[in-house]
Coordinates of C-alpha atoms and ligand atoms in Angstrom, one line a residue:
M7 CA 9.1 -32.0 -4.1
P8 CA 12.5 -30.4 -3.9
E9 CA 13.2 -28.6 -0.6
S10 CA 16.0 -26.0 -0.7
D11 CA 17.7 -26.0 2.7
H12 CA 18.4 -22.3 2.6
A13 CA 16.1 -19.4 1.7
A14 CA 18.8 -17.4 0.0
D15 CA 21.0 -18.6 -2.7
G16 CA 24.7 -18.5 -1.8
D17 CA 25.2 -16.7 1.5
G18 CA 24.5 -17.5 5.1
A19 CA 24.6 -21.3 5.3
P20 CA 22.7 -22.8 8.3
G21 CA 24.7 -22.9 11.4
K22 CA 26.2 -19.4 11.1
N23 CA 23.6 -17.8 13.3
T24 CA 22.3 -16.1 10.1
P25 CA 18.6 -16.2 9.8
R26 CA 17.2 -17.5 6.6
I27 CA 14.7 -14.9 5.5
V28 CA 12.1 -14.9 2.7
I29 CA 10.4 -11.7 1.7
I30 CA 7.2 -11.9 -0.4
G31 CA 7.0 -9.2 -3.1
S32 CA 9.5 -6.9 -4.7
G33 CA 7.6 -3.6 -4.7
M34 CA 8.4 -0.5 -2.7
S35 CA 8.4 -2.3 0.7
G36 CA 10.1 -5.5 -0.5
I37 CA 13.0 -3.5 -1.9
L38 CA 13.1 -1.5 1.3
M39 CA 13.3 -4.6 3.4
G40 CA 16.1 -6.0 1.2
C41 CA 18.0 -2.7 1.7
S42 CA 17.5 -2.8 5.4
L43 CA 18.8 -6.4 5.7
L44 CA 21.8 -5.6 3.5
K45 CA 22.6 -2.5 5.6
A46 CA 22.6 -4.8 8.7
G47 CA 25.0 -7.2 6.9
I48 CA 22.4 -9.9 6.4
R49 CA 22.6 -11.4 2.9
S50 CA 20.8 -14.7 3.6
F51 CA 17.5 -13.6 2.2
T52 CA 15.4 -14.2 -0.9
I53 CA 12.6 -12.0 -2.3
L54 CA 10.0 -14.1 -4.0
E55 CA 8.2 -12.2 -6.7
K56 CA 5.2 -13.6 -8.7
A57 CA 5.8 -11.3 -11.7
S58 CA 8.8 -11.0 -14.1
T59 CA 9.8 -7.6 -12.9
L60 CA 10.0 -5.6 -9.7
G61 CA 8.0 -2.5 -8.7
G62 CA 4.7 -3.7 -7.3
T63 CA 2.0 -1.0 -7.8
W64 CA 4.2 1.0 -10.2
R65 CA 4.8 -2.1 -12.3
E66 CA 1.1 -3.0 -12.4
N67 CA -0.4 0.4 -12.9
T68 CA 0.6 1.9 -16.3
Y69 CA -2.6 3.8 -17.1
P70 CA -2.3 7.1 -19.0
G71 CA -1.7 10.0 -16.6
I72 CA -0.4 7.8 -13.7
A73 CA 1.5 9.8 -11.1
C74 CA 1.9 9.9 -7.4
D75 CA -0.1 12.7 -5.7
V76 CA 2.4 12.5 -2.8
P77 CA 5.3 14.9 -3.6
S78 CA 8.2 12.8 -5.0
H79 CA 10.8 14.2 -2.6
N80 CA 8.7 12.8 0.1
Y81 CA 7.7 9.6 -1.8
S82 CA 11.4 8.6 -1.8
Y83 CA 13.4 6.4 0.5
T84 CA 15.2 8.6 3.1
F85 CA 18.5 6.8 2.3
E86 CA 18.0 7.4 -1.4
P87 CA 17.0 11.0 -2.2
N88 CA 16.6 11.6 -5.9
A89 CA 17.8 14.9 -7.4
D90 CA 16.4 13.9 -10.8
W91 CA 12.7 13.9 -10.0
S92 CA 11.2 15.7 -13.0
A93 CA 8.3 17.3 -11.2
R94 CA 7.0 17.8 -7.7
N95 CA 4.6 14.9 -8.4
A96 CA 6.5 12.6 -10.8
G97 CA 4.8 10.2 -13.2
G98 CA 4.5 6.4 -12.7
A99 CA 7.2 5.4 -15.2
E100 CA 9.7 7.6 -13.5
I101 CA 8.8 6.2 -10.1
Q102 CA 9.1 2.6 -11.4
S103 CA 12.6 3.4 -12.7
Y104 CA 13.5 4.9 -9.3
F105 CA 12.7 1.5 -7.7
E106 CA 14.6 -0.4 -10.4
Q107 CA 17.6 1.8 -9.9
T108 CA 17.5 1.6 -6.1
A109 CA 17.2 -2.2 -6.3
D110 CA 20.3 -2.3 -8.5
K111 CA 22.3 0.2 -6.6
Y112 CA 21.9 -1.5 -3.2
G113 CA 22.3 -5.0 -4.7
V114 CA 18.7 -6.1 -3.9
R115 CA 17.9 -7.4 -7.4
E116 CA 20.3 -10.3 -7.2
H117 CA 18.2 -11.6 -4.2
I118 CA 14.9 -11.6 -6.2
R119 CA 13.5 -14.8 -7.7
F120 CA 11.1 -13.6 -10.3
D121 CA 8.0 -15.6 -11.6
T122 CA 7.9 -17.3 -8.3
E123 CA 4.5 -17.1 -6.5
V124 CA 4.1 -18.2 -2.9
I125 CA 1.2 -20.6 -2.7
R126 CA 1.4 -21.7 0.9
S127 CA 3.5 -21.2 4.0
E128 CA 3.5 -23.4 7.0
W129 CA 5.3 -23.0 10.3
S130 CA 6.8 -26.3 11.3
E131 CA 9.6 -27.2 13.6
G132 CA 10.7 -23.7 14.2
A133 CA 10.8 -22.5 10.6
W134 CA 8.5 -21.5 7.7
R135 CA 8.1 -24.0 4.8
I136 CA 7.2 -21.9 1.8
E137 CA 5.7 -23.6 -1.2
T138 CA 5.9 -21.8 -4.5
N139 CA 4.3 -22.3 -7.9
D140 CA 7.6 -23.7 -9.3
G141 CA 7.0 -26.8 -7.1
E142 CA 9.8 -25.9 -4.7
T143 CA 9.6 -25.7 -0.9
R144 CA 12.0 -23.1 0.6
V145 CA 12.7 -23.0 4.3
A146 CA 13.0 -19.8 6.2
D147 CA 13.5 -18.8 9.8
I148 CA 11.7 -15.5 9.2
L149 CA 9.0 -14.7 6.7
V150 CA 8.2 -11.1 5.7
S151 CA 5.2 -10.1 3.6
A152 CA 5.8 -7.1 1.5
A153 CA 2.8 -8.0 -0.8
G154 CA 1.2 -4.6 -0.7
V155 CA -2.4 -3.6 -0.1
L156 CA -4.0 -2.4 -3.4
H157 CA -3.1 -5.1 -5.9
H158 CA -6.2 -7.3 -6.4
P159 CA -8.5 -5.4 -8.8
Q160 CA -12.1 -5.0 -7.7
Y161 CA -14.3 -5.9 -10.7
P162 CA -17.8 -4.4 -10.3
D163 CA -20.7 -6.8 -10.1
I164 CA -22.7 -5.2 -12.9
P165 CA -25.1 -7.4 -14.9
G166 CA -24.0 -8.0 -18.5
R167 CA -20.4 -7.0 -17.9
E168 CA -19.2 -10.0 -19.9
S169 CA -21.4 -9.2 -22.8
F170 CA -19.7 -5.9 -23.8
A171 CA -18.7 -6.1 -27.4
G172 CA -16.0 -3.4 -27.2
K173 CA -12.7 -3.4 -25.2
L174 CA -13.1 -3.6 -21.5
F175 CA -10.4 -3.7 -18.9
H176 CA -9.5 -2.7 -15.3
T177 CA -7.2 0.3 -14.8
A178 CA -4.6 -2.0 -13.2
R179 CA -4.6 -4.2 -16.2
W180 CA -4.4 -1.5 -18.9
D181 CA -4.6 -2.8 -22.4
H182 CA -2.0 -0.7 -24.3
S183 CA -3.0 -2.3 -27.6
V184 CA -6.3 -0.4 -27.5
E185 CA -6.3 2.8 -29.5
M186 CA -8.3 5.5 -27.7
K187 CA -8.0 8.2 -30.3
G188 CA -11.4 9.2 -31.8
K189 CA -13.1 6.5 -29.7
R190 CA -16.2 6.6 -27.5
V191 CA -14.7 5.8 -24.1
G192 CA -16.5 5.2 -20.8
I193 CA -15.0 5.0 -17.4
I194 CA -16.7 3.6 -14.3
G195 CA -15.5 5.1 -11.1
T196 CA -14.3 8.6 -10.0
G197 CA -11.5 7.9 -7.5
S198 CA -7.8 8.9 -7.5
T199 CA -7.1 6.7 -10.5
S200 CA -9.9 7.9 -12.6
S201 CA -9.1 11.6 -11.8
Q202 CA -5.6 11.0 -13.4
I203 CA -6.9 9.1 -16.5
I204 CA -9.6 11.4 -17.5
P205 CA -7.4 14.6 -18.0
A206 CA -4.8 12.4 -19.8
L207 CA -7.3 11.1 -22.4
I208 CA -9.9 13.7 -22.8
D209 CA -8.3 15.5 -25.7
S210 CA -7.8 12.4 -27.8
V211 CA -11.1 10.6 -27.4
E212 CA -14.3 11.5 -29.3
R213 CA -16.5 11.3 -26.2
F214 CA -15.7 10.4 -22.6
S215 CA -18.6 9.1 -20.5
V216 CA -17.7 9.3 -16.8
F217 CA -20.0 7.1 -14.7
Q218 CA -20.0 8.6 -11.2
R219 CA -21.7 6.8 -8.4
T220 CA -20.5 9.2 -5.7
A221 CA -19.0 12.6 -6.1
Q222 CA -15.5 13.1 -4.7
W223 CA -13.7 16.0 -3.0
I224 CA -10.7 17.2 -5.0
H225 CA -8.0 19.3 -3.5
P226 CA -5.6 21.3 -5.7
L227 CA -2.3 19.5 -6.3
H228 CA 0.0 22.4 -7.3
N229 CA 2.2 20.2 -9.4
K230 CA 5.1 21.8 -11.2
R231 CA 8.1 20.6 -13.2
Y232 CA 11.6 21.1 -11.8
S233 CA 14.0 23.0 -14.0
D234 CA 17.4 21.6 -14.8
Q235 CA 18.8 24.4 -12.6
T236 CA 16.7 23.2 -9.6
K237 CA 17.9 19.6 -10.2
R238 CA 21.5 20.8 -10.2
M239 CA 20.9 22.6 -6.9
F240 CA 19.5 19.4 -5.4
R241 CA 22.6 17.5 -6.6
R242 CA 24.9 20.1 -5.3
F243 CA 23.1 20.6 -1.9
P244 CA 21.5 17.3 -1.0
S245 CA 20.4 18.8 2.3
L246 CA 17.8 20.7 0.2
M247 CA 16.1 17.4 -0.6
R248 CA 16.2 16.4 3.0
A249 CA 14.6 19.7 3.9
L250 CA 11.9 19.2 1.3
Y251 CA 11.3 15.7 2.6
N252 CA 10.9 17.0 6.2
W253 CA 8.7 19.9 5.0
Y254 CA 6.3 17.6 3.1
S255 CA 6.2 15.2 6.1
F256 CA 5.4 18.0 8.4
R257 CA 2.7 19.3 6.1
Q258 CA 1.1 15.9 5.7
E259 CA 1.1 15.3 9.4
E260 CA -0.1 18.7 10.5
F261 CA -2.6 19.4 7.8
F262 CA -3.9 16.2 6.2
S263 CA -3.2 13.5 8.8
K264 CA -4.5 15.5 11.8
A265 CA -7.5 16.8 9.8
V266 CA -9.0 13.4 9.2
V267 CA -8.6 12.0 12.7
G268 CA -10.5 14.7 14.5
G269 CA -8.8 18.1 13.9
K270 CA -11.9 20.3 13.3
I271 CA -10.1 23.5 12.3
R272 CA -7.8 21.6 10.0
L273 CA -10.8 19.8 8.5
A274 CA -12.5 23.1 7.9
L275 CA -9.4 24.3 6.1
L276 CA -9.4 21.2 3.9
D277 CA -13.1 21.8 3.2
R278 CA -12.4 25.3 2.1
G279 CA -9.5 24.3 -0.2
C280 CA -11.7 21.7 -1.9
R281 CA -14.7 24.0 -2.3
R282 CA -12.5 26.7 -3.8
N283 CA -11.1 24.2 -6.2
L284 CA -14.7 23.1 -7.1
A285 CA -15.7 26.7 -7.7
Q286 CA -13.8 26.6 -11.0
V287 CA -16.6 24.5 -12.4
K288 CA -18.7 27.2 -14.1
D289 CA -21.9 25.3 -15.0
P290 CA -24.0 25.2 -11.7
V291 CA -25.7 22.0 -12.7
L292 CA -22.4 20.2 -13.4
R293 CA -21.0 21.8 -10.2
R294 CA -23.9 20.4 -8.1
K295 CA -23.4 16.9 -9.6
L296 CA -19.7 17.1 -8.6
T297 CA -20.4 18.3 -5.0
P298 CA -20.1 15.5 -2.5
D299 CA -22.6 15.2 0.4
Y300 CA -20.0 14.1 3.0
A301 CA -16.9 15.6 4.6
P302 CA -13.7 15.9 2.7
G303 CA -11.2 13.2 3.7
C304 CA -14.0 10.7 4.4
K305 CA -13.0 8.9 1.2
R306 CA -9.3 9.2 0.3
L307 CA -8.9 12.8 -0.8
I308 CA -8.2 13.3 -4.5
F309 CA -5.4 15.7 -5.5
S310 CA -5.7 17.2 -9.0
D311 CA -5.1 20.4 -10.9
T312 CA -6.6 19.0 -14.1
F313 CA -9.7 17.0 -13.4
Y314 CA -12.2 19.9 -13.2
D315 CA -10.8 21.4 -16.4
A316 CA -11.2 18.0 -18.2
I317 CA -14.7 17.3 -17.0
Q318 CA -15.8 20.7 -18.3
K319 CA -14.6 19.9 -21.9
P320 CA -17.4 19.6 -24.5
N321 CA -16.7 15.9 -25.1
A322 CA -16.9 15.0 -21.4
D323 CA -20.2 13.6 -20.2
L324 CA -20.6 13.2 -16.4
V325 CA -23.2 10.5 -16.0
T326 CA -24.8 10.4 -12.5
D327 CA -27.7 8.1 -13.2
A328 CA -27.0 4.7 -11.6
I329 CA -25.8 2.0 -13.9
D330 CA -28.5 -0.6 -14.6
H331 CA -26.6 -3.0 -16.7
I332 CA -23.9 -3.4 -19.4
E333 CA -24.9 -4.7 -22.9
P334 CA -22.9 -5.3 -26.0
R335 CA -23.2 -1.7 -27.3
G336 CA -22.4 0.0 -24.0
V337 CA -23.7 1.0 -20.6
V338 CA -27.5 1.3 -19.8
T339 CA -28.4 3.6 -16.9
R340 CA -31.5 3.3 -14.8
D341 CA -33.2 6.1 -16.8
G342 CA -33.1 3.7 -19.7
C343 CA -30.4 5.6 -21.6
L344 CA -27.9 3.6 -23.6
H345 CA -24.4 5.1 -23.5
E346 CA -22.8 3.6 -26.6
L347 CA -19.1 2.9 -26.1
D348 CA -16.1 1.4 -28.0
V349 CA -14.0 1.1 -24.8
L350 CA -15.1 0.7 -21.2
I351 CA -12.5 1.3 -18.4
L352 CA -13.2 -0.1 -15.0
S353 CA -11.7 2.3 -12.5
T354 CA -13.4 0.6 -9.6
G355 CA -10.5 0.2 -7.2
F356 CA -9.1 -2.8 -5.3
K357 CA -10.0 -5.5 -2.8
A358 CA -8.2 -3.8 0.1
D359 CA -8.6 -6.6 2.6
R360 CA -6.6 -9.3 0.7
F361 CA -3.0 -8.4 1.6
M362 CA -0.8 -11.5 0.9
R363 CA -3.8 -13.7 0.2
P364 CA -4.7 -16.0 -1.7
M365 CA -1.5 -17.4 -0.3
E366 CA -2.6 -19.8 2.6
M367 CA -0.6 -19.6 5.8
V368 CA -0.6 -22.3 8.5
G369 CA 0.8 -21.1 11.8
E370 CA 1.4 -22.6 15.2
G371 CA -0.9 -25.4 16.2
G372 CA -2.3 -25.5 12.7
I373 CA -4.1 -22.2 12.8
T374 CA -4.6 -20.8 9.3
L375 CA -4.6 -17.2 8.2
S376 CA -8.1 -17.7 6.9
Q377 CA -9.2 -18.6 10.4
A378 CA -7.2 -15.8 12.1
W379 CA -8.7 -13.3 9.7
G380 CA -12.1 -14.9 9.4
K381 CA -13.7 -11.6 10.5
G382 CA -11.3 -9.4 8.6
P383 CA -7.6 -8.7 8.7
R384 CA -6.2 -7.9 12.1
A385 CA -2.6 -7.3 13.1
Y386 CA -0.4 -6.2 16.0
R387 CA 0.9 -2.7 15.2
S388 CA 0.4 -3.5 11.5
I389 CA 3.4 -5.9 11.5
G390 CA 2.5 -9.2 13.2
V391 CA -0.3 -11.8 13.6
P392 CA -0.8 -13.9 16.7
G393 CA 0.0 -17.6 16.1
M394 CA 2.3 -16.7 13.2
P395 CA 5.8 -16.8 14.7
N396 CA 8.6 -14.9 13.1
F397 CA 6.2 -13.5 10.5
F398 CA 6.1 -9.8 9.8
M399 CA 4.3 -7.5 7.4
L400 CA 5.1 -4.2 5.8
I401 CA 2.0 -2.0 5.1
G402 CA -0.1 -4.7 6.9
P403 CA -3.6 -4.2 8.3
H404 CA -4.1 -1.0 10.4
S405 CA -1.2 0.8 8.8
P406 CA -1.6 4.6 8.7
I407 CA -2.5 5.1 5.0
G408 CA -4.4 7.7 3.0
N409 CA -2.8 10.9 1.8
L410 CA 0.6 10.0 3.2
S411 CA 3.9 8.7 1.8
L412 CA 3.7 4.9 2.2
I413 CA 7.4 4.9 2.0
T414 CA 7.7 6.8 5.2
I415 CA 5.3 4.4 6.9
A416 CA 7.1 1.3 5.5
E417 CA 10.5 2.6 6.7
K418 CA 9.2 2.8 10.3
Q419 CA 7.8 -0.7 10.0
A420 CA 11.1 -2.0 8.5
D421 CA 13.1 -0.5 11.3
Y422 CA 10.7 -2.2 13.8
I423 CA 11.0 -5.5 12.0
M424 CA 14.8 -5.2 12.0
K425 CA 14.7 -4.9 15.8
C426 CA 12.5 -8.0 15.9
I427 CA 15.0 -9.8 13.7
D428 CA 17.8 -8.8 16.1
I429 CA 15.9 -10.3 19.0
I430 CA 15.3 -13.5 17.1
R431 CA 19.0 -13.8 16.2
R432 CA 20.3 -12.9 19.6
R433 CA 17.9 -14.9 21.7
K434 CA 17.3 -17.7 19.2
V435 CA 13.6 -17.5 19.5
A436 CA 10.4 -17.5 17.6
M437 CA 8.3 -14.5 18.4
A438 CA 4.6 -13.6 17.7
P439 CA 2.4 -11.0 19.2
T440 CA -0.1 -12.3 21.8
E441 CA -3.8 -12.4 21.1
Q442 CA -4.4 -10.2 24.2
A443 CA -2.1 -7.5 23.0
V444 CA -3.8 -7.4 19.6
A445 CA -7.3 -7.4 21.2
A446 CA -6.3 -4.5 23.5
L447 CA -4.9 -2.4 20.6
L448 CA -7.8 -3.1 18.3
A449 CA -10.3 -2.1 21.0
D450 CA -8.5 1.2 21.4
M451 CA -8.4 1.7 17.7
K452 CA -12.1 0.9 17.2
E453 CA -13.0 3.5 19.9
A454 CA -10.6 6.1 18.3
A455 CA -12.0 5.4 14.8
K456 CA -15.4 6.8 15.9
Q457 CA -13.7 10.3 16.0
T458 CA -12.3 10.1 12.6
V459 CA -13.8 11.6 9.5
W460 CA -13.8 8.1 7.9
S461 CA -16.7 7.2 10.2
S462 CA -18.7 10.3 9.3
G463 CA -20.9 8.8 6.7
C464 CA -19.5 7.7 3.4
Q465 CA -18.5 4.4 1.7
S466 CA -14.8 3.8 1.2
W467 CA -12.2 1.1 1.1
Y468 CA -10.9 2.3 4.5
L469 CA -14.0 0.6 6.1
D470 CA -14.2 -3.0 7.0
K471 CA -17.2 -5.1 6.3
D472 CA -18.9 -3.8 9.5
G473 CA -18.3 -0.2 8.3
V474 CA -15.5 0.4 10.8
P475 CA -12.3 2.1 9.6
G476 CA -9.6 -0.5 9.5
I477 CA -6.7 1.9 9.1
Y478 CA -4.7 3.6 11.9
P479 CA -7.1 6.0 13.5
W480 CA -4.6 8.5 14.9
A481 CA -2.2 11.0 13.3
S482 CA 0.8 9.3 11.7
G483 CA 3.2 11.0 14.1
R484 CA 1.8 8.9 16.9
F485 CA 2.4 5.8 14.9
F486 CA 6.0 6.8 14.4
R487 CA 6.5 7.4 18.1
E488 CA 5.0 4.0 18.9
M489 CA 7.1 2.2 16.4
K490 CA 10.4 3.9 17.3
P491 CA 11.4 2.0 20.4
G492 CA 10.8 -1.3 18.7
P493 CA 9.0 -4.3 20.2
N494 CA 7.6 -4.3 23.7
L495 CA 8.4 -7.8 24.6
G496 CA 5.5 -8.0 27.1
D497 CA 3.2 -8.0 24.0
F498 CA 4.9 -11.0 22.4
E499 CA 5.1 -14.7 23.0
L500 CA 8.7 -15.9 22.7
K501 CA 9.6 -19.5 22.3
A502 CA 13.0 -21.1 22.0
L503 CA 13.8 -22.5 18.6
P504 CA 14.1 -26.2 18.4
P505 CA 17.5 -28.0 18.1
G506 CA 18.7 -28.0 14.5
S507 CA 17.7 -24.5 13.8
P508 CA 20.6 -22.6 12.3
L509 CA 19.9 -19.8 14.8
R510 CA 20.8 -22.1 17.7
D511 CA 24.4 -22.0 18.9
A512 CA 26.7 -25.0 18.3
S513 CA 25.7 -26.6 21.6
G514 CA 22.1 -26.3 20.6
T515 CA 21.4 -24.2 23.7
P516 CA 18.9 -21.4 23.4
T517 CA 20.4 -18.2 24.6
I518 CA 17.5 -16.5 26.3
A519 CA 18.7 -15.3 29.6
P520 CA 16.4 -16.9 32.3
E521 CA 15.5 -13.5 33.8
S522 CA 14.4 -12.1 30.4
T523 CA 11.8 -14.9 30.0
E524 CA 9.8 -13.6 33.0
A525 CA 7.6 -11.4 31.0
F526 CA 7.0 -13.8 28.2
G527 CA 4.4 -16.1 29.8
V528 CA 4.1 -19.1 27.6
G529 CA 7.5 -18.4 26.2
K530 CA 9.0 -19.2 29.5
R531 CA 7.2 -22.5 29.7
A532 CA 8.3 -23.3 26.2
L533 CA 11.9 -22.6 27.1
E534 CA 11.8 -24.9 30.1
S535 CA 10.5 -27.7 28.0
H536 CA 13.6 -27.6 25.8
Ligands
NAP29 P1 -11.3 3.8 -5.5 O1 -10.8 5.0 -4.8 O2 -11.7 2.7 -4.6 O3 -12.5 4.3 -6.4 C1 -13.3 3.3 -7.0 C2 -14.4 4.1 -7.8 O4 -15.2 3.1 -8.5 C3 -15.3 4.9 -6.9 O5 -15.7 6.0 -7.6 C4 -16.5 3.9 -6.7 O6 -17.7 4.6 -6.4 C5 -16.6 3.3 -8.1 N1 -17.2 2.1 -8.2 C6 -16.8 0.9 -7.6 N2 -17.7 -0.1 -7.9 C7 -18.7 0.5 -8.6 C8 -19.9 0.0 -9.2 N3 -20.3 -1.3 -9.1 N4 -20.7 0.9 -9.9 C9 -20.3 2.2 -10.0 N5 -19.2 2.7 -9.5 C10 -18.4 1.8 -8.8 O7 -10.2 3.3 -6.6 P2 -9.0 4.0 -7.2 O8 -9.4 5.3 -7.8 O9 -8.4 3.0 -8.1 O10 -8.0 4.3 -6.1 C11 -7.7 3.3 -5.1 C12 -6.6 3.8 -4.2 O11 -5.4 3.7 -5.0 C13 -6.7 5.2 -3.8 O12 -7.6 5.4 -2.8 C14 -5.2 5.5 -3.4 O13 -5.0 4.9 -2.2 C15 -4.5 4.7 -4.5 N6 -4.1 5.6 -5.6 C16 -3.2 6.5 -5.3 C17 -2.8 7.4 -6.3 C18 -1.7 8.4 -5.9 O14 -1.5 9.3 -6.7 N7 -1.0 8.3 -4.8 C19 -3.4 7.4 -7.5 C20 -4.3 6.4 -7.8 C21 -4.7 5.5 -6.8 P3 -18.2 4.9 -4.9 O15 -17.3 6.1 -4.5 O16 -19.6 5.2 -5.0 O17 -17.9 3.6 -4.1

């Protein structure tokens, strides 16, 4: 099996005190990590991407009506404002091309190896050995997962699914060869994805059967297109885009983020906004069917200006009877009714606990990720895993997510990871969070999660298999403040890298100052043994 000595092609040969870095995934956070490394003058990195193009979520999701319900001037990198956003909430294709352009502009694309899937990574002799589907093994001093959260489709376990005679596909695997015009279309699921697809297709299909298991709260979106004049203003005065970014960040923090983690007045305002929106549904029977029996924000809040209009159209059929099974002609509900369909769309979400898996990871002492995450994903401040040295994640477990800009979150994580990389370079160490630090943080988080609206009695992908919210249980502002100073070394175990590591100096001496090892516990012992 060939083993390439250096993670990146070209730059940063071993011995230059340049870390060899591998990033998994070239979506929003992988591109961001690449930009952060280049900005720091580090070119010795490779991004391994399993697909043939970059873009992650925005590459994989191409369903009709796809857009981002977070305002585009906020769903942008802070270093790359975009005066050309066509609307307050731009569509998916536009967002995809923004990522493509950013990757090209900052020189990230040349670091991407496409069609290269990571199968297994093992920490051995102070470096990661990364096996990919092309049969190669790459060696890296630092491994960063930017694999994303919502990328493994969740297929519903409904009897007879395979027997359907028409076209059936998941929203993240949209079959563009299927003509929808004049067809009897069904969609299972009523989450954020479905609420964008239904308005986009309702006018072209003959009948749209919407299978709703649980009603959802929908807040108005207030989307609008930007005129050419406005775009010119953005170009001329970039500070306007910065001001918009800050305004949307402030609004998300003050209104949405604080509402869902215990802010009762804010939650009441959210409730009022959603109920007012729902009031546009004229038929009381339909309105009752669309009214959730839990608090807004318990599931991820949907933002839409068009869903209620679409679901009131004469060819829309909201089906609330539970699905019994699928048969060749369509979906049969528990009341015995057969809903005949030509096309069945599964808008049933994602396996949110997968992260970079099915890739297997073997860390220090042979511990595997499957063992470490046997009871569910757990991480130190969303970025690190005990026993996995010099391994970092973007949008890892317990990240603040929900109705926030994931780019903002990922930027804070990338800054933190860059500070870790700096420590690794300067001190020539391997660092991993301690089990004690993770256990203490998770205990606090579990306690705080009880106060959040996510624990108030609904089913959602925010909950782990014990029904406890796995996402950051405080307002995002607190996360930003915690991440800003960078790593608290008391929470990490640091070990000197072995001789031969390109991060060691020419004499092979680790450069951790003796006094700085005091706080590192095992790290100090490890240093002494070298
Ligand atoms: P989702 O929110 O997880 O919704 C899945 C839907 O499928 C729910 O309505 C669920 O019903 C239903 N469902 C699942 N299994 C079912 C079964 N066996 N029988 C009947 N119904 C079933 O998935 P999503 O809409 O794809 O959204 C996932 C996430 O993607 C969002 O929460 C959001 O984070 C992200 N997203 C973001 C945007 C954006 O604009 N920023 C747009 C789209 C998606 P229950 O509610 O009863 O479980």
